[in-house]
CSV table of C-alpha atoms in Angstrom, one decimal:
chain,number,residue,atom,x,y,z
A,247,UNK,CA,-0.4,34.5,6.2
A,248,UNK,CA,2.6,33.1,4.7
A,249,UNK,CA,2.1,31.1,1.3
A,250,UNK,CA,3.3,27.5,2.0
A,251,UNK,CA,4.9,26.4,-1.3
A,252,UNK,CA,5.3,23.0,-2.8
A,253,UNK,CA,8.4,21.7,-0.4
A,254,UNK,CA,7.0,23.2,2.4
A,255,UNK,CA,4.2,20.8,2.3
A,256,UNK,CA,5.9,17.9,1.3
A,257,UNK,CA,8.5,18.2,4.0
A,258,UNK,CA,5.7,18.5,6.5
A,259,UNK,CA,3.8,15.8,4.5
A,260,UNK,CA,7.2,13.2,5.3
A,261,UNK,CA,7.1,12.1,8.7
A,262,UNK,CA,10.5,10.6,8.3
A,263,UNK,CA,13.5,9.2,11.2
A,264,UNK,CA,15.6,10.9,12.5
A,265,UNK,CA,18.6,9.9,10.2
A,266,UNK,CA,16.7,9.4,7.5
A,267,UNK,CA,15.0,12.6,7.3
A,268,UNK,CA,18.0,14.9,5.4
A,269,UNK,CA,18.1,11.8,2.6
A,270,UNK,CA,14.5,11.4,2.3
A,271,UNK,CA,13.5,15.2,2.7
A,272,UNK,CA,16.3,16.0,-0.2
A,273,UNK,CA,14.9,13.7,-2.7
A,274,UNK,CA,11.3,14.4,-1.9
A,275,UNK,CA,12.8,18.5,-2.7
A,276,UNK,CA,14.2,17.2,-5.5
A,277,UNK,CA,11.1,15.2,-6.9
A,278,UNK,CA,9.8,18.7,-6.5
A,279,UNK,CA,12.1,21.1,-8.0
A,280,UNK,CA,11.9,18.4,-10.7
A,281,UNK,CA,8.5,19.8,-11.9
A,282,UNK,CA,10.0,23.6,-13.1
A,283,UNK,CA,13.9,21.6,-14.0
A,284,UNK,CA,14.7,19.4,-16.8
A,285,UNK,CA,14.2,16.0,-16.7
A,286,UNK,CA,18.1,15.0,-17.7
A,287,UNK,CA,19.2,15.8,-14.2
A,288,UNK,CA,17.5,12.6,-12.5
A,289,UNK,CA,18.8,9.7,-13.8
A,290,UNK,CA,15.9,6.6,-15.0
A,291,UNK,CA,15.3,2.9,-14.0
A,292,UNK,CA,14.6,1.1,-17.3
A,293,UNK,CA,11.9,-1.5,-17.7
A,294,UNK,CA,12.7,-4.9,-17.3
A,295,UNK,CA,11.7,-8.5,-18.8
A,296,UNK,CA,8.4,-10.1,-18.0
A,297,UNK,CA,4.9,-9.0,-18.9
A,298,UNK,CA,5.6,-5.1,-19.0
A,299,UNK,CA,2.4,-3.3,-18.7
A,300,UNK,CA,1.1,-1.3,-21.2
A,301,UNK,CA,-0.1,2.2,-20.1
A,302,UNK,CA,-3.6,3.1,-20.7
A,303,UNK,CA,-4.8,6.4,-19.3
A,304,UNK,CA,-4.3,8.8,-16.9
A,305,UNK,CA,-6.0,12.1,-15.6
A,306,UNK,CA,-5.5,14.5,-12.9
A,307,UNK,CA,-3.2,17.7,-12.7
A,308,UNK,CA,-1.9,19.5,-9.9
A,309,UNK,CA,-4.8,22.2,-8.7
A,310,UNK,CA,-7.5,22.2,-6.2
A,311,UNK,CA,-10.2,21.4,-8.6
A,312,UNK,CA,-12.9,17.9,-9.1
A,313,UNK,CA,-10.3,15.9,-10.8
A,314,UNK,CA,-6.5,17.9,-9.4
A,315,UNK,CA,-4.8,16.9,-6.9
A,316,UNK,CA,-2.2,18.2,-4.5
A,317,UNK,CA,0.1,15.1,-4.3
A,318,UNK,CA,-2.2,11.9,-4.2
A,319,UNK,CA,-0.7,9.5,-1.7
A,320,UNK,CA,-3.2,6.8,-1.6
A,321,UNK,CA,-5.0,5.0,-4.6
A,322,UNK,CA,-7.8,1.8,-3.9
A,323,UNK,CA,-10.3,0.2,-6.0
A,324,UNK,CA,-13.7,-1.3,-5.1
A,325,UNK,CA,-15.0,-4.3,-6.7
A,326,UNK,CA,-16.9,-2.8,-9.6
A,327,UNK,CA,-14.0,-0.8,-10.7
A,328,UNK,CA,-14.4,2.6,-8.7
A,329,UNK,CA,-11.2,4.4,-8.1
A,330,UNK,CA,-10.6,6.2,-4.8
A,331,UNK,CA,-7.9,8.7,-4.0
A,332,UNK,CA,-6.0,10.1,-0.9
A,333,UNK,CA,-5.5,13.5,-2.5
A,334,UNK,CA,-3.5,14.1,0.9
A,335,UNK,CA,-2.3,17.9,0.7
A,336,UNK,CA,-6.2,18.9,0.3
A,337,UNK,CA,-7.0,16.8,2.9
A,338,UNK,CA,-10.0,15.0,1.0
A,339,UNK,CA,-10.6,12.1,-0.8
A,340,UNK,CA,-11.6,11.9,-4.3
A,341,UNK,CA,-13.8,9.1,-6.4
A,342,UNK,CA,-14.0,8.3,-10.0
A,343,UNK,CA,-14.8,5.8,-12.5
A,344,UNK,CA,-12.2,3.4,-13.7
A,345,UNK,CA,-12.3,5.7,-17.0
A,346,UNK,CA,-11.1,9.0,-14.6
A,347,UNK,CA,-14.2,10.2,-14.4
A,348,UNK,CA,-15.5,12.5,-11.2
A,349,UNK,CA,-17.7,11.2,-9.3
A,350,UNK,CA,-17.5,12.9,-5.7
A,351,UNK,CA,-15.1,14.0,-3.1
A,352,UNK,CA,-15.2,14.7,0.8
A,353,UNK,CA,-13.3,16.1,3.4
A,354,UNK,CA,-11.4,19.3,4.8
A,355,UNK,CA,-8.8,20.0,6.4
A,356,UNK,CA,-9.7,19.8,10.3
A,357,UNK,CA,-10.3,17.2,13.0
A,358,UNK,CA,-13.8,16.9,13.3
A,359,UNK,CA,-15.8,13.9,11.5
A,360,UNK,CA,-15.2,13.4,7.8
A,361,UNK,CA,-12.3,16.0,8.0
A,362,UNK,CA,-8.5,15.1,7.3
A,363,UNK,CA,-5.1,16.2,8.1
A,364,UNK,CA,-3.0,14.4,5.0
A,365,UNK,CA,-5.0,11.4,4.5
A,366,UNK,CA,-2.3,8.7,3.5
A,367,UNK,CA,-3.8,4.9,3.3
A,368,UNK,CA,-6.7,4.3,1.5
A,369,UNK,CA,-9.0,0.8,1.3
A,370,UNK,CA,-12.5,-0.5,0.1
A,371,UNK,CA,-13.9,-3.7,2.0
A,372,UNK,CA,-15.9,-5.9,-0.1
A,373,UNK,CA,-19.0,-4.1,1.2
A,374,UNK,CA,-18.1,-0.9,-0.5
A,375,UNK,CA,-16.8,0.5,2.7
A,376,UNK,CA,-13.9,3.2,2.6
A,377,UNK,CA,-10.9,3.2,5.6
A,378,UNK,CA,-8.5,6.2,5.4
A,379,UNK,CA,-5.7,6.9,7.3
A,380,UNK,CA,-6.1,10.2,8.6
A,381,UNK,CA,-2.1,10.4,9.6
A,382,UNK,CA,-1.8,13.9,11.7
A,383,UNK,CA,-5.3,12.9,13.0
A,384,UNK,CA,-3.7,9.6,14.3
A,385,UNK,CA,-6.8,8.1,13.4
A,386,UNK,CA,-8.5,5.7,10.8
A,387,UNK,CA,-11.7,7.1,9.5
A,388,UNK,CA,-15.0,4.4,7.8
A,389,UNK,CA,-17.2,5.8,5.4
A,390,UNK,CA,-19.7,4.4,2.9
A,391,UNK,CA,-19.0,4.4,-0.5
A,392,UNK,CA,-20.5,7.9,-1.2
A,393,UNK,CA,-18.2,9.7,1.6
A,394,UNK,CA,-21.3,9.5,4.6
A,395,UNK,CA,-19.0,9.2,7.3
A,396,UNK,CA,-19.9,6.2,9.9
A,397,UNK,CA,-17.0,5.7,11.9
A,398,UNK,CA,-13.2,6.3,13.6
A,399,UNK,CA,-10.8,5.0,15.7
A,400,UNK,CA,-7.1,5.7,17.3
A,401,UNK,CA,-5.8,8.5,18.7
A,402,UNK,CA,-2.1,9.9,19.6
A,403,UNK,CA,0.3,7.5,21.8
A,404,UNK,CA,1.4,3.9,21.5
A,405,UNK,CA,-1.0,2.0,23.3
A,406,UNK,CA,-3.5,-0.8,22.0
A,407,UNK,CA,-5.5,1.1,19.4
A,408,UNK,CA,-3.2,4.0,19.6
A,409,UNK,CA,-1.6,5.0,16.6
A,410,UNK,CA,1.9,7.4,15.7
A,411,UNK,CA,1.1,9.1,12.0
A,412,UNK,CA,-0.6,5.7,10.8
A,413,UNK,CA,0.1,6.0,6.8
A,414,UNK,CA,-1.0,2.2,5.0
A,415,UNK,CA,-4.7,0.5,5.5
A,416,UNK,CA,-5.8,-2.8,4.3
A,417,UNK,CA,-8.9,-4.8,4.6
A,418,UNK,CA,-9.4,-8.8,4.4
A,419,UNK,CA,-12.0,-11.1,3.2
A,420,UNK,CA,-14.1,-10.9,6.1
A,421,UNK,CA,-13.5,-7.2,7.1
A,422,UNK,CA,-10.3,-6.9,9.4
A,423,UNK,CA,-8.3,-4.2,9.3
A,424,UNK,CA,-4.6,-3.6,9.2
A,425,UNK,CA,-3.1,-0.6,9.8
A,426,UNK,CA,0.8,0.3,9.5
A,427,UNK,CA,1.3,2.3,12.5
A,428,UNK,CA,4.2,3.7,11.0
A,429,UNK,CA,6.5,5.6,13.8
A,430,UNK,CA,5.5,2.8,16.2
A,431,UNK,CA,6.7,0.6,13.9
A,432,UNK,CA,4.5,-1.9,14.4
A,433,UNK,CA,1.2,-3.2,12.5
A,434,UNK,CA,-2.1,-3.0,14.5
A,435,UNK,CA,-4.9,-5.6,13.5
A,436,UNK,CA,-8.9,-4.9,14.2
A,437,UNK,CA,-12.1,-5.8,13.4
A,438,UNK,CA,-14.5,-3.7,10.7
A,439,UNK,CA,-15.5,-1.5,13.6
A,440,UNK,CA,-12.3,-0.4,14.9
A,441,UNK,CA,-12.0,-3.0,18.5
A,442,UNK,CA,-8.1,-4.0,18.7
A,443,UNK,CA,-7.4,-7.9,17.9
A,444,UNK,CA,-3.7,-7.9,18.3
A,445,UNK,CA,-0.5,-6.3,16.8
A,446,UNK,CA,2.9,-7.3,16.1
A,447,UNK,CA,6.4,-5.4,15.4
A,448,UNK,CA,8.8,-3.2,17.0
A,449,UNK,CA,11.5,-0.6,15.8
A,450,UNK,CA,14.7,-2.8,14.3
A,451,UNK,CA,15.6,-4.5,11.4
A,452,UNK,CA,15.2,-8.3,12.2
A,453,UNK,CA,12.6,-10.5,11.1
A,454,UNK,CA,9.0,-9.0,12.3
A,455,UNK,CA,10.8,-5.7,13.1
A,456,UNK,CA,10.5,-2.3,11.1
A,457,UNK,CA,11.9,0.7,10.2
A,458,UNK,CA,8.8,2.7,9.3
A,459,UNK,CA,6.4,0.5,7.9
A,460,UNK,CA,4.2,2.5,5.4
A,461,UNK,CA,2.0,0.5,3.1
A,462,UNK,CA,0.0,-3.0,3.8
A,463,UNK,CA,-1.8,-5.4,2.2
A,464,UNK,CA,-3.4,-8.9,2.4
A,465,UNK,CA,-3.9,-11.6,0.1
A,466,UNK,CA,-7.0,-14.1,-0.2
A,467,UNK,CA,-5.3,-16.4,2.1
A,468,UNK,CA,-5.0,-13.5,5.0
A,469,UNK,CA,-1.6,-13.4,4.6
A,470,UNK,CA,-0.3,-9.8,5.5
A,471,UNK,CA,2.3,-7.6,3.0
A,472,UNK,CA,4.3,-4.8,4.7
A,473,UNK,CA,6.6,-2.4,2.9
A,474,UNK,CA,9.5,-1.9,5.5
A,475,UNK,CA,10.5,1.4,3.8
A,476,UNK,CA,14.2,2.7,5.2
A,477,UNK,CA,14.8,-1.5,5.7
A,478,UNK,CA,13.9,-1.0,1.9
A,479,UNK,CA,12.3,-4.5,1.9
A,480,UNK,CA,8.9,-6.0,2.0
A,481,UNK,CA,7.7,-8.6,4.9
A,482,UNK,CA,5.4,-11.4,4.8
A,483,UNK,CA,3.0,-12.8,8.1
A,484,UNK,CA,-0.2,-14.8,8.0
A,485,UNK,CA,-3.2,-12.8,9.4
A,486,UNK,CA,-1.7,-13.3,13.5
A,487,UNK,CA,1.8,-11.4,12.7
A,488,UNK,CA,3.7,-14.9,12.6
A,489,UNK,CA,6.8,-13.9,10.4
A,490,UNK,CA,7.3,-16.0,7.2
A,491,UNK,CA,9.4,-14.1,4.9
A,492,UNK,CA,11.0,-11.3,3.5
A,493,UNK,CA,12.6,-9.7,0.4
A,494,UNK,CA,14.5,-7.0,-1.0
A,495,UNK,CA,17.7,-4.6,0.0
A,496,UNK,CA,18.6,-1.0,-0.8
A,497,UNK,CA,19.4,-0.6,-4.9
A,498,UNK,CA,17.7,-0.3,-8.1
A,499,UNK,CA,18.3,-3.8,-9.7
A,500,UNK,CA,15.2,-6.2,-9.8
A,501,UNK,CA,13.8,-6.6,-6.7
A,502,UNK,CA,15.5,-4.2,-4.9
A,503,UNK,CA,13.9,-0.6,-3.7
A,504,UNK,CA,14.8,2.6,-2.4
A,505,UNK,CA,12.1,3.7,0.0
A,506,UNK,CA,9.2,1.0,-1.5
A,507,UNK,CA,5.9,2.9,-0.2
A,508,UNK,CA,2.4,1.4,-1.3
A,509,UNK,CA,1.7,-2.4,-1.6
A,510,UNK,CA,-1.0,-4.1,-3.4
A,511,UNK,CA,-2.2,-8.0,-3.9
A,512,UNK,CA,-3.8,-9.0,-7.2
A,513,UNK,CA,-6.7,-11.9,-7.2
A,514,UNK,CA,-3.7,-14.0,-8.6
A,515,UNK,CA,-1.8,-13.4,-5.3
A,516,UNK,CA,0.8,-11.5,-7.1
A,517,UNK,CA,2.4,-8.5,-5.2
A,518,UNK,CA,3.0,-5.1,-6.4
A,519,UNK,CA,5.1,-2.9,-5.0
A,520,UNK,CA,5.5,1.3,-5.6
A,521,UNK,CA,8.7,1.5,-5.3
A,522,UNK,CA,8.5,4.9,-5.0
A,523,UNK,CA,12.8,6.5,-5.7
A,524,UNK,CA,13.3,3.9,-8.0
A,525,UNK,CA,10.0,5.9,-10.0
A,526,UNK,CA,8.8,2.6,-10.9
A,527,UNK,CA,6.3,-0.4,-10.0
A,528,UNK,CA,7.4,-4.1,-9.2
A,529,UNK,CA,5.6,-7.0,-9.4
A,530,UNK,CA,6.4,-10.0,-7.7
A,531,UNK,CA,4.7,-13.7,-6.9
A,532,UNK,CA,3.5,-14.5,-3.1
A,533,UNK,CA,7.0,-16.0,-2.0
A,534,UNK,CA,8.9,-12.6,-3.4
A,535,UNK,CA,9.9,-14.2,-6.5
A,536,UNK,CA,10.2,-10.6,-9.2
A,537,UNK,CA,8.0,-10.9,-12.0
A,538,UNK,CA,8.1,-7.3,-14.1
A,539,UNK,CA,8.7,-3.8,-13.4
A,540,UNK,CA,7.3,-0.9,-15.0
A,541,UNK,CA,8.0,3.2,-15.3
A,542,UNK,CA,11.4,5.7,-15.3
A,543,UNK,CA,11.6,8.8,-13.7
A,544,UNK,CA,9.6,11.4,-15.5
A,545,UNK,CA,6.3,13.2,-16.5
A,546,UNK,CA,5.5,11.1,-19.8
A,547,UNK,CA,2.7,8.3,-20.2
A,548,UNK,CA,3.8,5.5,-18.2
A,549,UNK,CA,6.6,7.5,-16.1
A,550,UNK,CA,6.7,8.6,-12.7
A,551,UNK,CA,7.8,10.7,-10.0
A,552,UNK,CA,7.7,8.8,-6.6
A,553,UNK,CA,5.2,6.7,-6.9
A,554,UNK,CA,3.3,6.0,-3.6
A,555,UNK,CA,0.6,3.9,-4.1
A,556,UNK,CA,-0.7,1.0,-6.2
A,557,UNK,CA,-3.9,-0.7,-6.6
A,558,UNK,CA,-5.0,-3.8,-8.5
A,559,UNK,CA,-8.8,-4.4,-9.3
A,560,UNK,CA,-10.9,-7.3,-8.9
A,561,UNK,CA,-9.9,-8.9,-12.2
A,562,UNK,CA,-6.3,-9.0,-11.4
A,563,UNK,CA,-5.7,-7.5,-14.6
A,564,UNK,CA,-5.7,-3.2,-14.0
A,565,UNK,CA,-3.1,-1.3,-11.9
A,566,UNK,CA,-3.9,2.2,-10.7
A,567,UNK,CA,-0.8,4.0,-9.9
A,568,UNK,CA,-0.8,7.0,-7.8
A,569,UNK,CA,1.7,9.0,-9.5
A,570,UNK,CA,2.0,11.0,-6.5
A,571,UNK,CA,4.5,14.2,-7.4
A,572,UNK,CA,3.3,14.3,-11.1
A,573,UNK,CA,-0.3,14.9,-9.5
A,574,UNK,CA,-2.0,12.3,-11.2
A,575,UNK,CA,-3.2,8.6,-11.2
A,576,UNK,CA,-2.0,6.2,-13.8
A,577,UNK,CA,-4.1,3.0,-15.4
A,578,UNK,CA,-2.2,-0.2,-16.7
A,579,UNK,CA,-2.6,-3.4,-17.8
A,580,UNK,CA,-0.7,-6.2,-19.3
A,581,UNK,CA,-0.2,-7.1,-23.0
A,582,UNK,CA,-2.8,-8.4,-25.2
A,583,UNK,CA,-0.8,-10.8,-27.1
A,584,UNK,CA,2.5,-12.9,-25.9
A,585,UNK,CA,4.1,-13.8,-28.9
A,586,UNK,CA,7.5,-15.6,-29.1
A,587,UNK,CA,10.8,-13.8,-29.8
A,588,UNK,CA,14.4,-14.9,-30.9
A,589,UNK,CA,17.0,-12.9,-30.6
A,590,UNK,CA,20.5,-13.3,-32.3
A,591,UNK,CA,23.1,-13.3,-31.6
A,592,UNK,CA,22.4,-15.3,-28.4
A,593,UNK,CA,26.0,-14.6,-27.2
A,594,UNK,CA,27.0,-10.9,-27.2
A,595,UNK,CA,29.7,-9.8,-26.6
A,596,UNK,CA,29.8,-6.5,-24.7
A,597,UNK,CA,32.7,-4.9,-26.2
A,598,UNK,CA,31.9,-5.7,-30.0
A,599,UNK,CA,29.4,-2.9,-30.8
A,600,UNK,CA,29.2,-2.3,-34.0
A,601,UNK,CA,26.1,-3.7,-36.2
A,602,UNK,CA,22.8,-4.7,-35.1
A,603,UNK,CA,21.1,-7.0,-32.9
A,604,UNK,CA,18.0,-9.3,-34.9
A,605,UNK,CA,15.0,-10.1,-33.5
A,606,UNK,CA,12.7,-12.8,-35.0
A,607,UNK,CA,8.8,-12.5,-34.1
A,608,UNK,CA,6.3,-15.1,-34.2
A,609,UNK,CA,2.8,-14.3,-33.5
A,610,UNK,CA,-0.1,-17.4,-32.2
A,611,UNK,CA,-2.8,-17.9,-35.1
A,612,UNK,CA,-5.0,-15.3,-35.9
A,613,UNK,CA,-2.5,-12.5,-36.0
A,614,UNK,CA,-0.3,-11.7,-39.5
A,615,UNK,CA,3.4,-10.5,-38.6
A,616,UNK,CA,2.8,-8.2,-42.1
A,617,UNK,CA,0.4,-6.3,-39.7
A,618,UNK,CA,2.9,-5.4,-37.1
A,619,UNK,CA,3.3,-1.9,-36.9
A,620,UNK,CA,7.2,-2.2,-36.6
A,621,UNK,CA,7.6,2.0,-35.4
A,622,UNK,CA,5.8,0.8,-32.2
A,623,UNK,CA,8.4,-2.0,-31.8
A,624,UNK,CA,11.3,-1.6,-28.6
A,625,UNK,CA,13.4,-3.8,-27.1
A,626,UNK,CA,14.0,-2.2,-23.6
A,627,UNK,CA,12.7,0.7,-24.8
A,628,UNK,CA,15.3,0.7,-27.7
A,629,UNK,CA,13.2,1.8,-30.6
A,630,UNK,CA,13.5,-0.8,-33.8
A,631,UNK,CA,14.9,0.4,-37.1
A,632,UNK,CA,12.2,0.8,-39.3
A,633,UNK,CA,14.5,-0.7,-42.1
A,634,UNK,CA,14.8,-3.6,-42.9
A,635,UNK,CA,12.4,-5.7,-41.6
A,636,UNK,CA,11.8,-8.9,-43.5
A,637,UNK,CA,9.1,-11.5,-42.8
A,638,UNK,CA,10.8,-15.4,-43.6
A,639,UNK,CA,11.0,-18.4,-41.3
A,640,UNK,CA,14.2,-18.6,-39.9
A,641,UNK,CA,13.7,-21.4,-37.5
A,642,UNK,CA,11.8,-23.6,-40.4
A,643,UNK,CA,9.3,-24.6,-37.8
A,644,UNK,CA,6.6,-23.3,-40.6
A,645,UNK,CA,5.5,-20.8,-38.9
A,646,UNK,CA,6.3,-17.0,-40.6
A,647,UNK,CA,8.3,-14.7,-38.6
A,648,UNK,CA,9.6,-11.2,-38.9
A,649,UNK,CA,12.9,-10.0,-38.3
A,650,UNK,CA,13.3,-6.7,-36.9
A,651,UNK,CA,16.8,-4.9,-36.4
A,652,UNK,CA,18.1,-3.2,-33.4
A,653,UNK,CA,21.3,-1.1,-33.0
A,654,UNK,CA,23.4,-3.1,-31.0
A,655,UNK,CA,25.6,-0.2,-29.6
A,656,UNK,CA,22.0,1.3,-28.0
A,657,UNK,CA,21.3,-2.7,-26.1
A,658,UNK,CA,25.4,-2.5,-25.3
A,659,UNK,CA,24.4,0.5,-23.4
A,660,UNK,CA,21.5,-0.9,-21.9
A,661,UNK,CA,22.9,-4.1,-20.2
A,662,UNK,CA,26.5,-2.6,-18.9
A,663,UNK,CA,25.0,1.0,-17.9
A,664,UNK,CA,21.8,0.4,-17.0
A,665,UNK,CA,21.8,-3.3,-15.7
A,666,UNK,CA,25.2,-3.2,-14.5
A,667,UNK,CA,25.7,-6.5,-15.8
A,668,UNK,CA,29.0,-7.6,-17.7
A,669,UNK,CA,29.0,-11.4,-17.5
A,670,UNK,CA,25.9,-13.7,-17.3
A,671,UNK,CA,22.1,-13.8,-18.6
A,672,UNK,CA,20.2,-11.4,-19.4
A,673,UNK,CA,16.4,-11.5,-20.3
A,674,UNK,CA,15.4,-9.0,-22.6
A,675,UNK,CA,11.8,-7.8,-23.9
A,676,UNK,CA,10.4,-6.7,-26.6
A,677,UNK,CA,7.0,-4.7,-27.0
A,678,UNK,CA,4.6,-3.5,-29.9
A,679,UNK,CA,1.6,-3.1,-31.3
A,680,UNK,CA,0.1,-5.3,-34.0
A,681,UNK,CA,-3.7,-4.3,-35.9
A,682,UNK,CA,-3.8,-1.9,-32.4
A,683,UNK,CA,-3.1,-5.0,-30.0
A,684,UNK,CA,-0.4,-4.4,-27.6
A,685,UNK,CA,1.6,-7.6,-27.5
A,686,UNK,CA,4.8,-8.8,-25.7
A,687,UNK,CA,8.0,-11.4,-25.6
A,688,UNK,CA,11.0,-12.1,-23.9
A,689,UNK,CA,14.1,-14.0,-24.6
A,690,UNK,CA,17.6,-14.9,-22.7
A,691,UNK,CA,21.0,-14.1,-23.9
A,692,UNK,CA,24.5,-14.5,-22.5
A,693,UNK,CA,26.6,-11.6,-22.8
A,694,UNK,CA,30.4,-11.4,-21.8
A,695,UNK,CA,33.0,-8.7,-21.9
């Protein structure tokens, strides 16, 4: 028998357009050949302003073993923190802890009960209940919480219940279930037990159409989040498929995507997106409004390679990230601290780059800005200079600050190469660490050529 190698599977893992499929197959090869090529050759999307989260821990490897994966597709959370995993190219599903530890698995590759052919979508009702989308299957699959398999639904075609390589499954507060039936391009609605309610959607790219609708979510309200993938947009509907809006375009800037993949809704009603060739995770509020991204292309803590899924749990507060190419899931969560930041000079401009750009950090009471550990220190991932740093009050509003000095050639090269952005405002972060507590701030300057 011949030996299917890495691309093999993830071209037959794709399902893309016709079109589409030469782009999104090459990238996808790329993402591949990535893992034996240097890292240099795919360019990164920097993080942006807002609360960037902090990475925690991650496990997993690529391998067939408790704890590998073969390119994880699909990453939920059940309400006391358990993790479950589409580990879709060995047809099972995998559960752990929220700490990465194993705690079962189930599934083959086959068509029978409980088996899989490249489980995609995963989702935990409030009950404990798992839904998988079993894409070459054309079916969604209901389990209990320990793998016991207890039902299924769909089956190849287009009609009412009918699904065409089904990839994203969500479940509301009182148990309906979404499903984006991806190459019908529509999104099918039922009840816990699989009897169609109604569906909405068609192939296109106007309001309420798609273009290969991949992930879905729902909020507390029941309103339903689609990622539109090649319309490279996300689309809001309450629970009956009424349109209400939409948000994004083809790019990297924030709150654009290229190919957005997995969807998730925090408790907060906050929206996160994997955005999956952009190798990073965006966060947005209910109406689309960007928040924060997070990630670059890449196999360190807190990088990616195509991202496909995301999953917040029920404190609103930890994102699992299935870090699908680097064969591994991904734990966040936002700073511990906000702290404010001033940064001078608050007018820049772009083609003066010699010198250094100053930072002034005041901490809320009960942390010492003596105790911040300034080599932990970035502005957009532009490491501080560990000399000078000076703790004063430079604002004289009593409270003691401490300046920290960046290169300002290195933020030069930030805004115009990696923003793109010559003339206007631009928020800017910085991160660090102080006594061990991750802690955060942003601030706005005006640069100009």
């Amino acid at each position: 028998m011949k030996r299917r190698n890495n691309v093999d599977i993830m071209a037959n893992m794709l399902r893309v357009p016709r079109g589409s499929a030469k782009k999104i197959t090459s990238i996808f090869i790329m993402a591949t050949l990535l893992l034996a090529f240097p890292l240099a050759l795919m360019p990164s999307v920097c993080v942006a302003s807002g609360d960037i989260y902090i990475f925690l821990l991650k496990w997993g490897s690529y391998g067939t073993g408790d704890g590998q994966f073969r390119f994880p597709w699909g990453v939920a959370v059940d309400s006391i923190g358990n993790v479950y995993v589409a580990d879709s190219a060995q047809h099972r599903i995998q559960k752990f802890d929220s700490y990465g530890t194993f705690i079962t698995k189930w599934g083959s590759r086959g068509a029978a009960d409980g088996k899989f052919q490249y489980p995609r979508g995963v989702a935990v009702d409030s009950g404990g209940n798992v839904y998988v989308a079993d894409v070459y299957n054309h079916r969604i699959q209901k389990f209990d919480s320990y793998g016991t398999f207890i039902t299924k639904w769909g089956s190849h075609g287009d009609g009412d219940g009918q699904f065409n390589f089904p990839h994203g499954v969500a479940v509301d507060s009182i148990g309906n279930v979404y499903v984006a039936d991806s190459e019908n391009h529509r999104i099918q609605k039922f009840d816990s037990d699989g009897t169609f309610i109604t569906k909405w959607g068609s192939h296109g790219d106007g309001d309420g159409e798609f273009n290969f609708p991949r992930g879905v979510a729902v909020d507390s309200s029941g309103n339903v989040y689609v990622t539109d993938v090649c319309n490279h947009r996300i689309q809001k509907f309450d629970s009956g498929g009424t349109f209400i809006t939409k948000w994004g375009g083809l790019g990297a800037g924030y709150g654009q995507f290229r190919y957005p993949w997995g969807i998730a809704v925090d408790s907060g009603g906050n929206v996160y997106v994997a955005d999956s060739e952009n190798h990073r995770i965006q966060k947005f509020d209910k109406d689309g409004t960007f928040i924060t991204n997070w990630g670059s292309h890449g196999d360190g803590d807190g990088q990616f390679k195509s991202p496909h899924d995301v999953d917040v749990d029920s404190s609103g507060k930890n994102a699992y990230v299935a870090d699908t190419v680097n064969s591994r899931i991904q734990k966040f969560d936002p700073p511990e601290v906000s702290f404010t930041v001033d940064i001078v000079p608050d007018r820049l401009k772009l083609k003066n780059k010699n010198g250094w750009i100053t930072c002034y950090v005041e901490l809320p009471e009960g942390y010492d800005v003596a105790d911040i550990d300034v080599s932990t220190v970035l502005l957009e991932g532009i490491p501080a200079e560990l000399h000078p740093t000076e703790i004063g009050d430079h604002d004289n509003d009593g409270i003691p600050d401490l300046m920290i000095k960046f290169s300002r050639n290195a933020v030069i090269k930030y805004i115009r190469n990696k923003l793109k952005i010559t003339d206007g405002k631009v928020p800017l972060t910085v991160t660090g660490k102080v006594a061990g507590t991750s802690f955060q701030g942003t601030d706005t300057i005006r640069v100009s050529k």
